Short mmCIF file of C-alpha atoms and ligand atoms in Angstrom, two decimals:
data_model
loop_
_atom_site.label_atom_id
_atom_site.label_comp_id
_atom_site.label_asym_id
_atom_site.label_seq_id
_atom_site.Cartn_x
_atom_site.Cartn_y
_atom_site.Cartn_z
CA UNK A 106 0.00 0.00 0.00
CA UNK A 107 1.41 3.44 -0.93
CA UNK A 108 0.81 6.34 1.41
CA UNK A 109 0.01 9.72 -0.10
CA UNK A 110 2.68 12.39 0.53
CA UNK A 111 1.13 15.60 1.84
CA UNK A 112 1.15 18.34 -0.81
CA UNK A 113 3.39 21.35 -0.18
CA UNK A 114 0.38 23.69 -0.12
CA UNK A 115 -1.42 21.64 2.49
CA UNK A 116 1.80 21.29 4.50
CA UNK A 117 2.37 25.06 4.38
CA UNK A 118 -1.18 25.77 5.54
CA UNK A 119 -0.81 23.30 8.40
CA UNK A 120 2.58 24.76 9.44
CA UNK A 121 1.25 28.33 9.30
CA UNK A 122 -1.78 27.42 11.42
CA UNK A 123 0.36 25.65 14.01
CA UNK A 124 2.82 28.54 14.25
CA UNK A 125 -0.02 31.03 14.65
CA UNK A 126 -1.24 29.06 17.69
CA UNK A 127 2.14 28.10 19.11
CA UNK A 128 3.23 31.39 20.70
CA UNK A 129 6.95 31.24 19.77
CA UNK A 130 9.15 32.13 22.75
CA UNK A 131 10.81 35.44 23.42
CA UNK A 132 14.56 34.82 23.10
CA UNK A 133 16.69 36.47 25.80
CA UNK A 134 19.94 38.17 24.78
CA UNK A 135 22.16 36.37 27.32
CA UNK A 136 23.64 33.11 26.03
CA UNK A 137 22.57 30.79 28.88
CA UNK A 138 19.01 32.09 28.77
CA UNK A 139 18.93 31.85 24.99
CA UNK A 140 20.24 28.27 25.06
CA UNK A 141 17.59 27.19 27.58
CA UNK A 142 14.68 28.81 25.76
CA UNK A 143 15.73 27.54 22.32
CA UNK A 144 16.27 24.01 23.61
CA UNK A 145 12.74 23.99 25.05
CA UNK A 146 11.52 25.41 21.72
CA UNK A 147 13.20 22.52 19.87
CA UNK A 148 11.40 20.08 22.18
CA UNK A 149 8.05 21.75 21.44
CA UNK A 150 8.74 21.65 17.68
CA UNK A 151 9.81 18.00 17.94
CA UNK A 152 6.74 16.95 19.90
CA UNK A 153 4.52 18.65 17.33
CA UNK A 154 6.27 16.85 14.44
CA UNK A 155 8.18 19.80 12.95
CA UNK A 156 11.73 18.53 13.48
CA UNK A 157 13.57 16.21 11.09
CA UNK A 158 10.94 16.84 8.43
CA UNK A 159 13.06 15.42 5.59
CA UNK A 160 14.62 12.67 7.75
CA UNK A 161 13.48 9.09 7.34
CA UNK A 162 10.85 7.78 9.75
CA UNK A 163 13.27 5.02 10.86
CA UNK A 164 15.68 7.73 12.01
CA UNK A 165 12.88 9.45 13.97
CA UNK A 166 12.00 12.03 11.32
CA UNK A 167 8.81 12.78 9.41
CA UNK A 168 9.73 11.02 6.14
CA UNK A 169 8.82 14.05 3.98
CA UNK A 170 10.95 15.80 1.34
CA UNK A 171 13.61 18.53 1.51
CA UNK A 172 11.02 20.84 -0.06
CA UNK A 173 8.72 20.27 2.93
CA UNK A 174 11.66 21.11 5.20
CA UNK A 175 12.29 24.31 3.25
CA UNK A 176 8.62 25.30 3.40
CA UNK A 177 8.67 24.89 7.19
CA UNK A 178 11.84 26.99 7.51
CA UNK A 179 10.15 29.74 5.46
CA UNK A 180 7.04 29.67 7.63
CA UNK A 181 9.06 29.58 10.85
CA UNK A 182 11.12 32.62 9.87
CA UNK A 183 8.12 34.51 8.51
CA UNK A 184 6.28 33.89 11.79
CA UNK A 185 9.28 35.61 13.48
CA UNK A 186 9.80 32.38 15.42
CA UNK A 187 13.36 31.37 16.37
CA UNK A 188 15.29 28.41 15.01
CA UNK A 189 15.72 25.41 17.32
CA UNK A 190 19.03 25.35 19.21
CA UNK A 191 20.36 22.09 17.76
CA UNK A 192 21.01 23.23 14.19
CA UNK A 193 24.52 21.73 14.11
CA UNK A 194 23.01 18.34 14.88
CA UNK A 195 19.96 18.80 12.68
CA UNK A 196 21.48 20.45 9.60
CA UNK A 197 25.21 19.64 9.73
CA UNK A 198 26.35 16.42 11.41
CA UNK A 199 23.02 14.55 11.82
CA UNK A 200 22.48 13.89 8.08
CA UNK A 201 25.99 12.37 7.90
CA UNK A 202 25.26 10.10 10.89
CA UNK A 203 21.98 9.08 9.26
CA UNK A 204 23.76 8.26 5.97
CA UNK A 205 26.98 6.65 7.21
CA UNK A 206 26.06 5.49 10.73
CA UNK A 207 25.78 1.93 12.00
CA UNK A 208 22.38 0.66 13.18
CA UNK A 209 23.55 1.16 16.76
CA UNK A 210 24.68 4.75 16.13
CA UNK A 211 21.47 5.71 14.35
CA UNK A 212 19.22 4.12 16.97
CA UNK A 213 21.21 5.40 19.95
CA UNK A 214 22.08 8.92 18.85
CA UNK A 215 19.55 10.29 16.37
CA UNK A 216 16.34 10.33 18.47
CA UNK A 217 17.96 12.47 21.20
CA UNK A 218 19.59 14.70 18.57
CA UNK A 219 16.19 15.39 17.00
CA UNK A 220 14.40 16.04 20.29
CA UNK A 221 17.11 18.46 21.52
CA UNK A 222 17.93 16.23 24.52
CA UNK A 223 21.42 15.99 23.05
CA UNK A 224 23.10 19.03 21.53
CA UNK A 225 25.93 18.38 19.08
CA UNK A 226 29.03 20.32 18.18
CA UNK A 227 31.35 19.98 15.19
CA UNK A 228 35.02 19.45 16.09
CA UNK A 229 36.70 20.00 12.73
CA UNK A 230 38.85 23.20 12.85
CA UNK A 231 42.17 23.32 14.68
CA UNK A 232 44.63 26.16 15.31
CA UNK A 233 46.65 25.14 12.22
CA UNK A 234 43.89 23.46 10.23
CA UNK A 235 40.95 25.64 9.20
CA UNK A 236 40.83 26.17 5.45
CA UNK A 237 43.46 23.47 5.11
CA UNK A 238 41.34 21.08 7.16
CA UNK A 239 43.16 17.96 5.98
CA UNK A 240 46.26 19.12 7.94
CA UNK A 241 44.50 18.41 11.24
CA UNK A 242 46.71 16.92 13.94
CA UNK A 243 44.39 15.72 16.72
CA UNK A 244 45.50 12.08 17.03
CA UNK A 245 43.53 8.94 17.81
CA UNK A 246 45.30 5.64 18.44
CA UNK A 247 43.57 2.31 18.85
CA UNK A 248 43.98 0.75 22.30
CA UNK A 249 41.90 -2.38 22.86
CA UNK A 250 38.24 -1.53 22.29
CA UNK A 251 38.86 2.21 22.41
CA UNK A 252 40.46 5.05 20.50
CA UNK A 253 42.61 7.30 22.67
CA UNK A 254 42.30 10.92 21.47
CA UNK A 255 44.73 13.78 22.19
CA UNK A 256 44.88 17.23 20.60
CA UNK A 257 43.08 20.55 20.25
CA UNK A 258 40.13 21.94 18.31
CA UNK A 259 39.11 25.60 17.99
CA UNK A 260 36.08 27.71 17.03
CA UNK A 261 33.86 24.78 18.07
CA UNK A 262 30.38 26.33 18.34
CA UNK A 263 28.40 25.33 21.45
CA UNK A 264 31.14 22.90 22.63
CA UNK A 265 30.72 24.04 26.24
CA UNK A 266 27.00 23.22 26.11
CA UNK A 267 27.05 20.15 23.86
CA UNK A 268 26.62 16.51 24.89
CA UNK A 269 28.21 15.12 21.71
CA UNK A 270 30.90 16.11 19.23
CA UNK A 271 31.46 15.03 15.62
CA UNK A 272 35.24 14.89 15.74
CA UNK A 273 37.80 14.58 12.94
CA UNK A 274 41.00 12.86 14.05
CA UNK A 275 44.19 11.60 12.45
CA UNK A 276 44.45 7.82 12.65
CA UNK A 277 47.25 7.26 10.12
CA UNK A 278 50.25 9.53 9.64
CA UNK A 279 51.98 7.39 7.01
CA UNK A 280 49.62 8.15 4.09
CA UNK A 281 48.63 11.33 2.19
CA UNK A 282 46.88 13.64 4.65
CA UNK A 283 43.25 13.17 3.48
CA UNK A 284 43.64 9.38 3.63
CA UNK A 285 44.59 9.17 7.32
CA UNK A 286 41.52 10.87 8.84
CA UNK A 287 38.69 9.20 10.78
CA UNK A 288 35.35 10.59 12.00
CA UNK A 289 34.49 9.87 15.64
CA UNK A 290 31.29 10.52 17.60
CA UNK A 291 32.50 11.65 21.01
CA UNK A 292 30.58 11.93 24.28
CA UNK A 293 31.51 15.39 25.60
CA UNK A 294 31.27 14.19 29.23
CA UNK A 295 34.22 11.80 28.67
CA UNK A 296 37.13 12.35 31.10
CA UNK A 297 39.99 14.39 29.56
CA UNK A 298 37.88 16.94 27.61
CA UNK A 299 38.20 20.63 28.55
CA UNK A 300 36.33 23.48 26.87
CA UNK A 301 37.32 27.12 26.99
CA UNK A 302 34.82 29.63 25.50
CA UNK A 303 36.07 32.45 23.23
CA UNK A 304 34.32 35.82 23.09
CA UNK A 305 33.11 36.93 19.64
CA UNK A 306 32.85 40.58 18.60
CA UNK A 307 29.07 40.35 19.15
CA UNK A 308 29.92 39.84 22.85
CA UNK A 309 28.60 36.25 22.78
CA UNK A 310 30.74 33.34 23.96
CA UNK A 311 29.25 30.85 21.55
CA UNK A 312 32.33 29.02 20.39
CA UNK A 313 35.28 27.41 22.19
CA UNK A 314 38.72 25.95 22.22
CA UNK A 315 38.41 22.24 23.06
CA UNK A 316 41.30 20.22 24.49
CA UNK A 317 41.49 16.40 24.39
CA UNK A 318 43.88 14.75 26.81
CA UNK A 319 43.98 10.99 26.29
CA UNK A 320 40.20 10.79 25.92
CA UNK A 321 38.92 7.20 25.53
CA UNK A 322 36.30 6.82 22.80
CA UNK A 323 34.72 3.36 22.24
CA UNK A 324 35.46 1.88 18.80
CA UNK A 325 31.73 1.55 18.14
CA UNK A 326 31.70 5.40 17.97
CA UNK A 327 33.69 5.41 14.71
CA UNK A 328 31.46 6.77 11.92
CA UNK A 329 32.05 4.88 8.66
CA UNK A 330 35.34 3.05 8.27
CA UNK A 331 38.73 3.69 9.76
CA UNK A 332 40.72 6.30 7.76
CA UNK A 333 37.71 7.11 5.58
CA UNK A 334 36.51 10.12 7.54
CA UNK A 335 37.50 12.67 4.88
CA UNK A 336 34.71 11.84 2.45
CA UNK A 337 32.16 11.89 5.31
CA UNK A 338 33.53 15.28 6.39
CA UNK A 339 32.98 16.56 2.82
CA UNK A 340 29.38 15.33 3.04
CA UNK A 341 28.94 17.16 6.38
CA UNK A 342 30.39 20.42 4.97
CA UNK A 343 28.30 20.20 1.77
CA UNK A 344 25.11 19.69 3.78
CA UNK A 345 26.05 22.62 6.03
CA UNK A 346 26.59 24.94 3.05
CA UNK A 347 23.34 24.08 1.26
CA UNK A 348 21.19 24.18 4.42
CA UNK A 349 22.66 27.43 5.72
CA UNK A 350 22.15 29.22 2.40
CA UNK A 351 18.46 28.39 2.14
CA UNK A 352 17.75 29.27 5.77
CA UNK A 353 19.79 32.49 5.87
CA UNK A 354 18.22 33.71 2.60
CA UNK A 355 14.77 33.71 4.21
CA UNK A 356 16.16 35.20 7.44
CA UNK A 357 17.80 38.06 5.52
CA UNK A 358 14.60 38.73 3.55
CA UNK A 359 12.49 38.87 6.70
CA UNK A 360 15.10 41.08 8.40
CA UNK A 361 14.95 43.54 5.51
CA UNK A 362 11.13 43.58 5.69
CA UNK A 363 11.36 44.31 9.42
CA UNK A 364 13.81 47.17 8.83
CA UNK A 365 11.46 48.71 6.22
CA UNK A 366 8.52 48.38 8.64
CA UNK A 367 10.48 50.10 11.42
CA UNK A 368 11.53 52.92 9.07
CA UNK A 369 7.92 53.36 7.91
CA UNK A 370 6.58 53.49 11.46
CA UNK A 371 9.00 56.30 12.25
CA UNK A 372 7.69 58.34 9.26
CA UNK A 373 9.60 61.04 7.35
CA UNK A 374 13.09 61.92 8.63
CA UNK A 375 13.86 64.81 6.30
CA UNK A 376 14.81 64.59 2.64
CA UNK A 377 18.48 63.69 3.09
CA UNK A 378 17.90 60.88 5.64
CA UNK A 379 15.00 59.52 3.58
CA UNK A 380 17.10 59.52 0.41
CA UNK A 381 19.88 57.60 2.20
CA UNK A 382 17.39 55.10 3.63
CA UNK A 383 15.79 54.52 0.21
CA UNK A 384 19.18 53.97 -1.42
CA UNK A 385 20.36 51.58 1.32
CA UNK A 386 17.15 49.53 1.25
CA UNK A 387 17.30 49.45 -2.57
CA UNK A 388 20.86 48.08 -2.55
CA UNK A 389 20.00 45.44 0.06
CA UNK A 390 16.88 44.47 -1.90
CA UNK A 391 18.80 44.04 -5.18
CA UNK A 392 21.41 41.87 -3.40
CA UNK A 393 18.63 39.64 -2.06
CA UNK A 394 17.02 39.29 -5.48
CA UNK A 395 20.37 37.98 -6.81
CA UNK A 396 20.50 35.40 -4.01
CA UNK A 397 16.89 34.47 -4.64
CA UNK A 398 17.64 33.77 -8.31
CA UNK A 399 20.64 31.63 -7.39
CA UNK A 400 18.83 29.62 -4.74
CA UNK A 401 16.04 28.69 -7.18
CA UNK A 402 18.62 26.32 -8.68
CA UNK A 403 19.40 25.02 -5.19
CA UNK A 404 15.72 24.28 -4.73
CA UNK A 405 15.71 22.39 -8.04
CA UNK A 406 18.66 20.30 -6.78
CA UNK A 407 16.77 19.64 -3.56
CA UNK A 408 13.73 18.41 -5.48
CA UNK A 409 16.00 16.12 -7.49
CA UNK A 410 17.60 14.96 -4.19
CA UNK A 411 20.99 15.61 -5.79
CA UNK A 412 22.94 15.70 -2.50
CA UNK A 413 25.88 18.04 -1.79
CA UNK A 414 27.73 19.30 -4.91
CA UNK A 415 30.47 21.88 -5.61
CA UNK A 416 27.66 24.18 -6.83
CA UNK A 417 26.79 24.63 -3.13
CA UNK A 418 29.96 26.74 -3.00
CA UNK A 419 28.42 29.24 -5.46
CA UNK A 420 25.43 29.59 -3.11
CA UNK A 421 27.62 29.94 -0.04
CA UNK A 422 29.82 32.56 -1.72
CA UNK A 423 26.83 34.65 -2.76
CA UNK A 424 25.23 34.27 0.65
CA UNK A 425 28.45 35.40 2.38
CA UNK A 426 28.54 38.61 0.36
CA UNK A 427 24.84 39.36 0.28
CA UNK A 428 24.29 38.79 4.00
CA UNK A 429 27.04 41.32 4.67
CA UNK A 430 25.58 43.83 2.17
CA UNK A 431 22.08 43.59 3.69
CA UNK A 432 23.16 44.05 7.30
CA UNK A 433 25.83 46.66 6.65
CA UNK A 434 23.30 48.75 4.68
CA UNK A 435 20.82 48.60 7.57
CA UNK A 436 23.52 49.16 10.21
CA UNK A 437 24.82 52.12 8.19
CA UNK A 438 21.50 53.87 8.75
CA UNK A 439 21.95 53.63 12.54
CA UNK A 440 24.90 56.02 12.50
CA UNK A 441 26.79 56.63 15.76
CA UNK A 442 23.62 55.93 17.79
CA UNK A 443 24.13 52.19 17.14
CA UNK A 444 26.36 52.20 20.24
CA UNK A 445 23.62 53.57 22.53
CA UNK A 446 21.62 50.72 24.10
CA UNK A 447 17.86 51.08 23.66
CA UNK A 448 18.17 53.84 21.05
CA UNK A 449 15.93 53.94 17.98
CA UNK A 450 17.76 55.89 15.25
CA UNK A 451 15.25 56.48 12.40
CA UNK A 452 12.92 54.01 14.15
CA UNK A 453 15.42 51.14 13.80
CA UNK A 454 16.15 48.96 16.86
CA UNK A 455 19.86 49.64 17.36
CA UNK A 456 20.72 46.48 19.38
CA UNK A 457 19.15 44.09 16.89
CA UNK A 458 20.71 45.64 13.78
CA UNK A 459 24.12 46.23 15.35
CA UNK A 460 24.18 42.57 16.48
CA UNK A 461 23.06 41.29 13.06
CA UNK A 462 25.69 43.45 11.37
CA UNK A 463 28.51 42.17 13.61
CA UNK A 464 27.37 38.54 13.28
CA UNK A 465 27.18 38.85 9.49
CA UNK A 466 30.96 39.46 9.44
CA UNK A 467 31.37 35.76 10.35
CA UNK A 468 29.43 34.64 7.25
CA UNK A 469 32.50 34.78 5.03
CA UNK A 470 34.44 32.57 7.49
CA UNK A 471 32.26 29.79 8.95
CA UNK A 472 31.45 26.72 6.87
CA UNK A 473 34.48 27.54 4.67
CA UNK A 474 35.75 31.04 3.84
CA UNK A 475 34.83 32.95 0.69
CA UNK A 476 38.34 32.46 -0.71
CA UNK A 477 38.01 28.69 -0.25
CA UNK A 478 34.60 28.68 -1.99
CA UNK A 479 36.26 30.52 -4.93
CA UNK A 480 39.00 27.87 -5.02
CA UNK A 481 36.37 25.07 -5.11
CA UNK A 482 34.45 26.82 -7.89
CA UNK A 483 37.65 27.41 -9.90
CA UNK A 484 39.00 23.88 -9.54
CA UNK A 485 35.94 21.65 -9.35
CA UNK A 486 33.38 23.52 -11.43
CA UNK A 487 35.56 25.38 -13.94
CA UNK A 488 38.37 22.82 -14.13
CA UNK A 489 41.10 25.43 -13.63
CA UNK A 490 44.51 24.26 -12.38
CA UNK A 491 45.11 24.19 -8.61
CA UNK A 492 46.62 27.41 -7.24
C1 FAD B 11 31.04 32.01 13.88
C2 FAD B 11 31.93 30.84 13.57
C3 FAD B 11 31.56 29.58 13.97
C4 FAD B 11 32.39 28.48 13.69
N1 FAD B 11 32.00 27.25 14.14
C5 FAD B 11 32.80 26.17 13.90
C6 FAD B 11 32.45 24.88 14.41
O1 FAD B 11 31.42 24.72 15.06
N2 FAD B 11 33.30 23.86 14.18
C7 FAD B 11 34.45 23.99 13.47
O2 FAD B 11 35.16 23.01 13.28
N3 FAD B 11 34.83 25.22 12.98
C8 FAD B 11 34.03 26.30 13.20
N4 FAD B 11 34.40 27.54 12.71
C9 FAD B 11 35.71 27.68 12.09
C10 FAD B 11 35.70 27.90 10.59
O3 FAD B 11 35.32 26.74 9.90
C11 FAD B 11 37.12 28.35 10.22
O4 FAD B 11 37.33 29.60 10.84
C12 FAD B 11 37.32 28.48 8.74
O5 FAD B 11 37.31 27.22 8.13
C13 FAD B 11 38.63 29.22 8.40
O6 FAD B 11 39.71 28.62 9.04
P1 FAD B 11 40.73 29.51 9.89
O7 FAD B 11 39.96 30.34 10.84
O8 FAD B 11 41.75 28.58 10.45
O9 FAD B 11 41.42 30.51 8.87
P2 FAD B 11 42.63 30.17 7.88
O10 FAD B 11 42.39 28.88 7.19
O11 FAD B 11 43.91 30.33 8.63
O12 FAD B 11 42.48 31.34 6.80
C14 FAD B 11 42.92 32.68 7.05
C15 FAD B 11 42.68 33.47 5.77
O13 FAD B 11 43.47 32.93 4.69
C16 FAD B 11 42.61 32.59 3.59
N5 FAD B 11 43.11 31.36 2.95
C17 FAD B 11 43.50 30.21 3.58
N6 FAD B 11 43.84 29.28 2.68
C18 FAD B 11 43.66 29.83 1.45
C19 FAD B 11 43.83 29.35 0.11
N7 FAD B 11 44.26 28.11 -0.14
N8 FAD B 11 43.54 30.19 -0.91
C20 FAD B 11 43.08 31.45 -0.67
N9 FAD B 11 42.91 31.96 0.58
C21 FAD B 11 43.19 31.16 1.62
C22 FAD B 11 41.25 32.36 4.21
O14 FAD B 11 40.22 32.55 3.25
C23 FAD B 11 41.22 33.42 5.30
O15 FAD B 11 40.86 34.67 4.76
C24 FAD B 11 33.60 28.65 12.98
C25 FAD B 11 33.97 29.94 12.57
C26 FAD B 11 33.16 31.02 12.85
C27 FAD B 11 33.58 32.39 12.40
#
């Protein structure tokens, strides 16, 4: 017997109705408060069946398509509701565990990842291995039924609050660097792990240095095969790029709408200020239309279930630039008053736009820098020689 897949229109109507009733939470500015509220929000979304929409039912998801997932993201953002806290698990490492994981790993880890009971972090970057990720040096040696892990990661988002880490380690030093990497799933409460938060320019302490001192990780926590972690890592990064682009596009569009609404509510500011506001909003709007055109192709790839491709780098590159254009145009309108808490220059909420502007500076770094996306496009899409 075949079951009918819910149409996108019906799904959208159902999502919109639920969000209208759900009273999305107010998100506090402080990190601990934000974490708590967004974790509870993930639980509410999970219990109502809005988490893991495109994940298989066996993995605890809803068994719908990526298009259904995208429709829900659009409705969530348009309802001004926050994202769940566990996006690294849901959008970045979880799909790789679902695809490459053993039965035990999928059964043991994915349900709690979806519900928000377990928060995941991504332990890829190291002090000397960011763009050149394959140079990573955190070592894991086999000892009986365990790996013993020693080394350091950096910029690990939410590491100090996470229960699990998707960790890239070197397990063979005698082969070319990509060939000696393995992908471990590490319990963050294991003895020998220390996290040290780093303050970002937004003032948040969202990411960390993480130190591993002879940490024992059971062999059953190896994802995929020994020394074959590199291709899984490429899957994780590809999924991260595609997912982030689609979500951030809608978030930037809604942010621009909110800025226009705030400017309108304030009314006329004099001809010069109004001319500047019109020009800034126009530039941000044009940038978003370019991203919109590009991501139509991403949507087509999603419908075809094409999986991560080097074309995701074109999306990520455009997103990096356009996100920064949108928020710097809005922040530019704040003028010096952006530094005054609670101020409303031209009707704009200074804290929100100053924070968005500062956070947008990270867009061209996380998930692979803009320069690295250009390298991927040049080498893998255009076939140009390696630099
Ligand atoms: C907000 C935020 C959250 C993050 N969260 C995580 C996380 O959760 N987990 C994680 O593992 N990492 C995370 N990162 C780290 C991120 O992935 C790295 O910062 C990124 O890959 C760049 O590495 P790097 O910082 O070592 O810079 P480097 O690689 O040292 O690069 C420095 C500069 O040199 C340029 N460059 C380097 N190599 C080349 C080249 N071959 N050609 C041209 N230019 C080049 C880069 O583009 C960059 O401008 C996060 C970063 C940010 C900003």
